[in-house]
Tab-separated table of C-alpha atoms in Angstrom:
chain	number	residue	atom	x	y	z
C	8	MET	CA	-44.904	26.903	24.230
C	9	PHE	CA	-44.822	29.680	21.641
C	10	ILE	CA	-42.444	30.516	18.814
C	11	GLU	CA	-40.604	33.684	19.831
C	12	SER	CA	-42.081	36.960	18.573
C	13	LYS	CA	-38.660	37.901	17.162
C	14	TYR	CA	-39.513	35.666	14.191
C	15	THR	CA	-40.509	37.526	11.058
C	16	ASP	CA	-43.194	36.099	8.812
C	17	SER	CA	-40.603	34.751	6.402
C	18	MET	CA	-38.870	32.823	9.203
C	19	TYR	CA	-41.846	30.641	10.059
C	20	PRO	CA	-41.722	27.263	8.260
C	21	LYS	CA	-44.502	26.756	5.725
C	22	VAL	CA	-47.510	24.869	7.039
C	23	THR	CA	-50.150	23.568	4.651
C	24	VAL	CA	-53.527	23.189	6.346
C	25	ILE	CA	-55.714	20.450	4.833
C	26	VAL	CA	-59.458	20.084	5.396
C	27	VAL	CA	-61.555	17.485	3.558
C	28	TYR	CA	-65.334	18.005	3.304
C	29	TYR	CA	-68.078	15.671	2.123
C	30	ASN	CA	-71.831	16.417	2.020
C	31	SER	CA	-71.458	19.060	4.699
C	32	THR	CA	-74.343	21.466	4.086
C	33	LYS	CA	-76.478	19.832	6.798
C	34	ARG	CA	-74.238	21.518	9.373
C	35	ARG	CA	-73.536	24.912	7.865
C	36	ASP	CA	-72.984	26.270	11.353
C	37	LEU	CA	-70.050	23.929	11.941
C	38	ILE	CA	-68.523	24.626	8.540
C	39	LYS	CA	-68.626	28.360	9.210
C	40	GLU	CA	-67.032	27.899	12.649
C	41	ASN	CA	-64.420	25.550	11.205
C	42	ILE	CA	-63.429	28.006	8.469
C	43	LEU	CA	-63.445	30.957	10.881
C	44	SER	CA	-61.117	29.127	13.277
C	45	ILE	CA	-58.695	28.415	10.428
C	46	LYS	CA	-58.833	32.034	9.285
C	47	ASP	CA	-58.057	33.175	12.839
C	48	MET	CA	-55.026	30.899	13.282
C	49	ASP	CA	-52.141	32.913	14.675
C	50	TYR	CA	-49.651	31.668	12.117
C	51	PRO	CA	-48.481	33.823	9.206
C	52	ASN	CA	-46.837	31.336	6.825
C	53	LYS	CA	-49.656	28.971	5.968
C	54	GLU	CA	-51.377	27.664	2.868
C	55	VAL	CA	-54.942	26.439	3.343
C	56	ILE	CA	-56.275	23.774	0.986
C	57	MET	CA	-59.906	22.723	1.283
C	58	VAL	CA	-61.182	19.715	-0.652
C	59	ASP	CA	-64.782	19.047	-1.553
C	60	ASN	CA	-64.544	15.272	-1.821
C	61	GLY	CA	-67.160	14.527	-4.463
C	62	SER	CA	-70.112	15.841	-2.446
C	63	GLN	CA	-73.622	15.259	-3.763
C	64	ASP	CA	-74.940	18.435	-2.170
C	65	ASP	CA	-73.870	22.092	-2.390
C	66	THR	CA	-70.790	21.750	-0.171
C	67	TYR	CA	-68.411	23.081	-2.817
C	68	ASN	CA	-70.321	26.343	-3.244
C	69	LEU	CA	-70.723	26.659	0.516
C	70	ILE	CA	-66.954	26.440	1.021
C	71	ARG	CA	-66.302	28.865	-1.835
C	72	THR	CA	-68.737	31.387	-0.377
C	73	GLU	CA	-67.408	31.140	3.186
C	74	THR	CA	-63.757	31.457	2.098
C	75	GLU	CA	-64.217	34.267	-0.419
C	76	GLY	CA	-61.417	36.788	-0.085
C	77	LEU	CA	-59.400	34.676	2.358
C	78	GLY	CA	-56.898	33.337	-0.178
C	79	PHE	CA	-57.723	29.696	0.575
C	80	LYS	CA	-57.387	27.130	-2.202
C	81	VAL	CA	-60.638	25.185	-2.764
C	82	ILE	CA	-60.433	21.979	-4.808
C	83	LYS	CA	-63.340	19.902	-6.059
C	84	SER	CA	-62.883	16.168	-6.502
C	85	GLU	CA	-65.199	14.509	-9.014
C	86	GLU	CA	-65.665	11.496	-6.757
C	87	ASN	CA	-65.586	10.621	-3.085
C	88	THR	CA	-62.108	9.269	-2.408
C	89	TYR	CA	-62.731	9.126	1.347
C	90	TRP	CA	-60.626	10.940	3.915
C	91	ALA	CA	-57.346	9.382	2.810
C	92	GLY	CA	-57.873	10.237	-0.845
C	93	GLY	CA	-59.027	13.768	-0.081
C	94	ASN	CA	-55.885	14.443	1.935
C	95	ASN	CA	-53.738	12.965	-0.821
C	96	LEU	CA	-55.398	15.250	-3.372
C	97	ALA	CA	-54.554	18.281	-1.226
C	98	PHE	CA	-51.017	16.936	-0.777
C	99	ARG	CA	-50.528	16.795	-4.559
C	100	ASN	CA	-51.656	20.423	-4.812
C	101	SER	CA	-49.587	21.747	-1.897
C	102	PRO	CA	-46.652	24.185	-2.231
C	103	PRO	CA	-43.218	22.581	-2.724
C	104	ASP	CA	-41.817	24.458	0.279
C	105	THR	CA	-44.323	22.941	2.717
C	106	LYS	CA	-42.471	21.707	5.794
C	107	TYR	CA	-45.499	20.542	7.795
C	108	TYR	CA	-49.050	19.442	7.069
C	109	LEU	CA	-51.767	20.308	9.555
C	110	LEU	CA	-54.653	17.848	9.175
C	111	VAL	CA	-58.001	19.263	10.285
C	112	ASN	CA	-61.423	17.611	10.230
C	113	PRO	CA	-64.362	19.744	9.028
C	114	ASP	CA	-66.056	19.456	12.433
C	115	VAL	CA	-62.996	20.757	14.289
C	116	MET	CA	-62.496	24.263	15.658
C	117	VAL	CA	-58.776	24.963	15.890
C	118	GLN	CA	-57.445	27.025	18.780
C	119	SER	CA	-55.670	30.129	17.491
C	120	ASP	CA	-52.263	29.309	18.996
C	121	ALA	CA	-52.361	25.590	18.161
C	122	VAL	CA	-50.243	25.767	15.009
C	123	LYS	CA	-47.465	27.776	16.621
C	124	ASN	CA	-47.312	25.382	19.543
C	125	LEU	CA	-47.327	22.268	17.374
C	126	VAL	CA	-44.724	23.678	14.980
C	127	GLU	CA	-42.482	24.562	17.913
C	128	MET	CA	-42.580	20.942	19.099
C	129	MET	CA	-41.699	19.713	15.611
C	130	GLU	CA	-38.876	22.241	15.221
C	131	ASN	CA	-37.388	21.280	18.577
C	132	GLU	CA	-37.403	17.530	17.876
C	133	PRO	CA	-36.123	16.538	14.394
C	134	ARG	CA	-37.153	12.897	14.960
C	135	LEU	CA	-40.757	13.914	15.541
C	136	GLY	CA	-42.729	12.709	12.526
C	137	ALA	CA	-46.153	13.748	13.798
C	138	CYS	CA	-47.792	14.956	16.980
C	139	GLN	CA	-51.023	16.178	18.502
C	140	GLY	CA	-52.122	18.246	21.461
C	141	ARG	CA	-55.142	17.963	23.707
C	142	ILE	CA	-58.487	17.952	21.885
C	143	ILE	CA	-61.876	18.333	23.564
C	144	ARG	CA	-64.436	15.965	22.056
C	145	GLY	CA	-68.139	16.606	21.707
C	146	TRP	CA	-68.819	12.847	21.888
C	147	PRO	CA	-68.557	11.388	24.404
C	148	LYS	CA	-69.296	14.837	25.792
C	149	GLY	CA	-66.251	16.412	27.426
C	150	PHE	CA	-63.969	13.448	26.625
C	151	LEU	CA	-60.363	14.450	25.980
C	152	ASP	CA	-58.545	13.091	22.948
C	153	VAL	CA	-54.963	12.731	24.154
C	154	GLY	CA	-53.493	10.323	21.609
C	155	ARG	CA	-54.081	6.773	20.449
C	156	TYR	CA	-52.532	3.346	20.952
C	157	ILE	CA	-52.908	0.102	19.018
C	158	GLY	CA	-53.034	-3.157	20.935
C	159	GLU	CA	-51.553	-6.470	19.875
C	160	ASP	CA	-55.120	-7.565	19.110
C	161	GLY	CA	-55.427	-4.889	16.408
C	162	GLN	CA	-57.790	-2.728	18.447
C	163	LEU	CA	-57.617	1.012	19.024
C	164	TYR	CA	-57.164	2.126	22.632
C	165	TYR	CA	-57.185	5.533	24.271
C	166	PRO	CA	-54.635	6.356	27.002
C	167	ASN	CA	-57.266	5.876	29.725
C	168	TYR	CA	-56.771	2.121	29.146
C	169	VAL	CA	-53.045	2.417	29.891
C	170	ARG	CA	-51.314	1.980	33.247
C	171	GLY	CA	-49.349	4.977	34.475
C	172	ILE	CA	-50.241	7.503	31.758
C	173	ASP	CA	-50.281	11.129	32.904
C	174	ILE	CA	-52.072	13.314	30.352
C	175	ASN	CA	-50.456	16.402	31.865
C	176	ARG	CA	-47.074	15.292	30.535
C	177	GLU	CA	-45.846	14.581	27.009
C	178	TYR	CA	-45.561	10.940	25.972
C	179	LEU	CA	-45.087	8.664	22.975
C	180	ILE	CA	-48.232	7.406	21.205
C	181	THR	CA	-48.764	4.934	18.381
C	182	TYR	CA	-50.431	7.574	16.254
C	183	PRO	CA	-52.086	10.990	16.513
C	184	ALA	CA	-55.779	11.715	16.003
C	185	GLY	CA	-56.147	12.666	12.350
C	186	ALA	CA	-58.876	15.120	13.342
C	187	LEU	CA	-56.230	17.656	14.385
C	188	ALA	CA	-52.588	16.674	14.011
C	189	ILE	CA	-49.389	17.952	12.446
C	190	LEU	CA	-47.190	15.859	10.143
C	191	ARG	CA	-43.614	16.415	9.002
C	192	ALA	CA	-43.777	16.773	5.218
C	193	GLU	CA	-40.526	15.019	4.319
C	194	PHE	CA	-41.953	11.517	4.822
C	195	PRO	CA	-45.007	11.809	2.513
C	196	LYS	CA	-42.943	13.785	0.021
C	197	ARG	CA	-40.425	10.950	-0.101
C	198	ARG	CA	-43.024	8.309	-0.913
C	199	GLY	CA	-45.467	10.484	-2.880
C	200	PHE	CA	-48.601	10.338	-0.682
C	201	ILE	CA	-49.809	10.822	2.872
C	202	PHE	CA	-52.226	7.921	3.336
C	203	HIS	CA	-52.878	4.575	1.702
C	204	GLU	CA	-56.181	4.657	-0.163
C	205	ILE	CA	-58.431	1.624	0.215
C	206	GLY	CA	-61.801	2.916	-1.007
C	207	MET	CA	-63.403	3.161	2.436
C	208	MET	CA	-62.907	4.796	5.795
C	209	GLY	CA	-60.174	3.699	8.169
C	210	PHE	CA	-56.644	2.375	7.788
C	211	ASP	CA	-55.220	5.890	7.564
C	212	ASP	CA	-53.872	7.834	10.559
C	213	SER	CA	-53.304	4.656	12.582
C	214	VAL	CA	-51.249	3.015	9.845
C	215	LEU	CA	-49.288	6.201	9.211
C	216	GLY	CA	-48.187	6.263	12.848
C	217	ILE	CA	-46.664	2.777	12.639
C	218	GLU	CA	-45.021	3.626	9.305
C	219	LEU	CA	-43.411	6.700	10.833
C	220	TYR	CA	-41.823	4.596	13.576
C	221	MET	CA	-40.659	2.032	11.038
C	222	ASN	CA	-38.905	4.845	9.166
C	223	GLY	CA	-37.034	6.249	12.150
C	224	TYR	CA	-39.499	8.859	13.374
C	225	ILE	CA	-41.401	9.146	16.642
C	226	VAL	CA	-44.958	10.325	17.393
C	227	LYS	CA	-45.994	12.254	20.499
C	228	TYR	CA	-48.843	13.797	22.455
C	229	TYR	CA	-48.257	17.179	24.127
C	230	PRO	CA	-50.342	18.490	27.035
C	231	PHE	CA	-51.568	21.790	25.592
C	232	MET	CA	-54.998	22.506	24.165
C	233	THR	CA	-55.306	22.595	20.377
C	234	GLY	CA	-59.030	22.593	19.634
C	235	TYR	CA	-62.523	21.146	19.815
C	236	HIS	CA	-63.808	18.169	17.812
C	237	GLU	CA	-67.556	17.742	17.447
C	238	VAL	CA	-67.068	14.064	16.335
C	239	SER	CA	-69.126	12.348	13.617
C	240	ALA	CA	-70.912	15.554	12.665
C	241	PHE	CA	-70.793	14.596	8.972
C	242	THR	CA	-70.148	10.854	9.125
C	243	PRO	CA	-72.714	8.988	11.251
C	244	ARG	CA	-71.237	6.575	13.774
C	245	GLU	CA	-73.205	3.717	12.224
C	246	VAL	CA	-71.389	4.316	8.923
C	247	LYS	CA	-68.033	4.185	10.703
C	248	GLU	CA	-69.110	1.026	12.491
C	249	SER	CA	-69.999	-0.605	9.175
C	250	TYR	CA	-66.313	-0.442	8.261
C	251	SER	CA	-65.018	-1.459	11.683
C	252	SER	CA	-65.063	-5.218	11.028
C	253	VAL	CA	-63.202	-4.802	7.743
C	254	MET	CA	-60.585	-2.674	9.485
C	255	ARG	CA	-60.133	-5.184	12.311
C	256	PHE	CA	-59.516	-8.035	9.886
C	257	LEU	CA	-57.260	-5.846	7.748
C	258	PHE	CA	-55.204	-4.820	10.780
C	259	LEU	CA	-54.677	-8.431	11.819
C	260	MET	CA	-53.668	-9.312	8.255
C	261	SER	CA	-51.336	-6.351	7.727
C	262	ILE	CA	-49.704	-5.771	11.113
C	263	ASN	CA	-47.244	-8.168	12.673
C	264	THR	CA	-48.312	-9.070	16.221
C	265	ARG	CA	-48.460	-12.360	18.077
C	266	TYR	CA	-52.194	-12.537	17.259
C	267	SER	CA	-51.901	-11.947	13.505
C	268	ARG	CA	-51.847	-15.693	12.869
C	269	TYR	CA	-55.328	-16.034	14.341
C	270	VAL	CA	-57.199	-13.809	11.907
C	271	ARG	CA	-59.079	-16.750	10.375
C	272	GLU	CA	-60.083	-18.025	13.820
C	273	TYR	CA	-61.226	-14.526	14.715
C	274	TYR	CA	-63.439	-14.481	11.604
C	275	LEU	CA	-64.877	-17.956	12.236
C	276	SER	CA	-65.654	-17.195	15.873
C	277	ASN	CA	-67.569	-14.057	14.938
C	278	TYR	CA	-69.400	-15.837	12.116
C	279	ILE	CA	-70.419	-18.766	14.342
C	280	ARG	CA	-71.420	-16.463	17.181
C	281	GLU	CA	-73.669	-14.409	14.889
C	282	ASN	CA	-75.258	-17.584	13.496
C	283	ILE	CA	-76.064	-18.746	17.028
C	284	ARG	CA	-77.570	-15.366	17.855
C	285	LYS	CA	-79.632	-15.391	14.661
C	286	ASN	CA	-80.797	-19.013	14.358
C	287	ILE	CA	-80.910	-20.210	17.976
C	288	LEU	CA	-81.436	-17.083	20.055
C	289	MET	CA	-83.642	-15.534	17.353
C	290	ASN	CA	-81.917	-12.180	17.613
C	291	ARG	CA	-83.153	-10.072	14.706
C	292	GLY	CA	-80.118	-7.830	14.872
C	293	ALA	CA	-77.676	-10.683	14.268
C	294	ASN	CA	-75.991	-10.664	10.870
C	295	PRO	CA	-73.385	-13.383	10.209
C	296	ASP	CA	-73.079	-12.350	6.557
C	297	ARG	CA	-71.646	-9.017	7.694
C	298	PHE	CA	-68.545	-10.814	8.942
C	299	SER	CA	-68.227	-12.886	5.769
C	300	ARG	CA	-68.347	-9.780	3.619
C	301	ALA	CA	-65.926	-7.931	5.897
C	302	TYR	CA	-63.438	-10.817	5.912
C	303	SER	CA	-63.548	-11.138	2.104
C	304	LYS	CA	-63.168	-7.382	1.641
C	305	ALA	CA	-60.194	-7.259	4.021
C	306	LYS	CA	-58.471	-10.101	2.144
C	307	GLU	CA	-59.022	-8.311	-1.176
C	308	ILE	CA	-57.584	-5.026	0.135
C	309	HIS	CA	-54.636	-6.769	1.777
C	310	SER	CA	-53.701	-8.638	-1.401
C	311	ARG	CA	-53.870	-5.408	-3.380
C	312	LEU	CA	-51.924	-3.168	-0.979
C	313	LYS	CA	-49.349	-5.758	0.100
C	314	ILE	CA	-48.666	-3.828	3.310
C	315	HIS	CA	-46.682	-5.528	6.056
C	316	LEU	CA	-46.242	-3.451	9.202
C	317	ASP	CA	-44.522	-4.273	12.469
C	318	LEU	CA	-46.396	-3.080	15.543
C	319	TYR	CA	-43.389	-3.940	17.689
C	320	LYS	CA	-41.446	-1.048	16.138
C	321	ALA	CA	-43.964	1.388	17.677
C	322	PRO	CA	-45.299	2.001	21.191
C	323	HIS	CA	-48.195	-0.424	21.671
C	324	LEU	CA	-50.302	-2.132	24.287
C	325	LYS	CA	-49.581	-5.648	25.437
C	326	ILE	CA	-52.875	-7.543	25.352
C	327	PRO	CA	-53.074	-10.751	27.438
C	328	LEU	CA	-53.967	-13.946	25.604
C	329	SER	CA	-57.005	-14.321	27.877
C	330	ALA	CA	-58.374	-10.980	26.651
C	331	PHE	CA	-57.874	-11.925	23.000
C	332	LEU	CA	-59.489	-15.336	23.442
C	333	LEU	CA	-62.408	-13.720	25.256
C	334	ASP	CA	-63.027	-11.606	22.180
C	335	LEU	CA	-63.479	-14.784	20.135
C	336	PHE	CA	-66.526	-15.710	22.195
C	337	SER	CA	-68.187	-12.526	23.410
C	338	ALA	CA	-67.507	-9.034	22.104
C	339	GLU	CA	-69.939	-7.568	24.648
C	340	LEU	CA	-68.258	-9.292	27.608
C	341	ARG	CA	-64.882	-8.193	26.254
C	342	ARG	CA	-66.067	-4.568	26.160
C	343	ARG	CA	-67.296	-4.743	29.750
C	344	ILE	CA	-64.001	-6.152	30.991
C	345	TYR	CA	-61.887	-3.813	28.846
C	346	ASN	CA	-63.713	-0.784	30.240
C	347	THR	CA	-62.372	-1.612	33.704
C	348	SER	CA	-58.945	-2.814	32.570
C	349	LYS	CA	-55.545	-1.167	32.368
C	350	PHE	CA	-53.033	-2.551	29.885
C	351	SER	CA	-49.255	-2.309	29.835
C	352	LEU	CA	-47.640	0.144	27.443
C	353	VAL	CA	-44.623	-1.312	25.648
C	354	ILE	CA	-41.941	1.072	24.383
C	355	PRO	CA	-39.633	-0.568	21.805
C	356	PRO	CA	-35.867	-0.688	22.458
C	357	GLY	CA	-34.175	2.566	21.540
C	358	LEU	CA	-37.214	4.696	22.372
C	359	GLU	CA	-37.032	4.478	26.138
C	360	GLY	CA	-36.748	7.894	27.718
C	361	VAL	CA	-37.686	9.728	24.505
């Protein structure tokens, strides 16, 4: 799994490592570990670009202090452009000879041999647009991140929902976890950016995976360890969840699946359900307006971006109509059933046996 030692430093392809930070001083310990793991990467031909993404605290000075003398490039954005925008800023400031981008979250500790192993996979497979290895997650504790799939219903699924997946073997995925993944530089260089920017979290690594397939690339998971991800150390889960409804609507609007036509019904079912919970069941936590705002925001973003993706060009999960209809009536019941379900992985024609 390693690049041969006969390589001289000048023979290794250039890798630009990108880390985006935002209001990170509350976990100085993690930032120090993150930076130390990047410093200790066993890869000679790398450029490290760290972005302070408009933090309101002292994150910029913290990064500058911890990277002093390491030769890392530290950039300060005047505003928070979210994860997508921060990565794009680093992309615009990366060396022209960059062949691969290594995306690293600030709460990730990268294993020292991860870059060599990931680069070797990319060098051996010219069609490989992006890939990831095995990542240990801090939440849920001990959970392994081994790639991601998108279902026809626009939901994210981990491989444990998939029939016949063996995490000890390589396999195609819809997209890699942006927390620690490598990306072939030629695709973003061709279009001038890595991720679409929508002014909020989400709609980034997942969309990029589908776009790679639509442009002739493939995306894979490989069964070697690449690092540890604390998960939500700097972005509370409740903040991520506040964007989840917008992302679900936006996925159904932007991605061609057999359920895309039902996005309005999906909105109305959620809105009606929340009204029943609020006005009849007297549930104080019910909030029908949340779905109205999310639906309106998704429509605004979709009309501005004009993105039309085809999920059927990428590996995806086939979701039965019964499961999708169930989601219209009870998200909680859907979650309970999904947690004990296994869905079929669909590999598009031409990708079988890859």
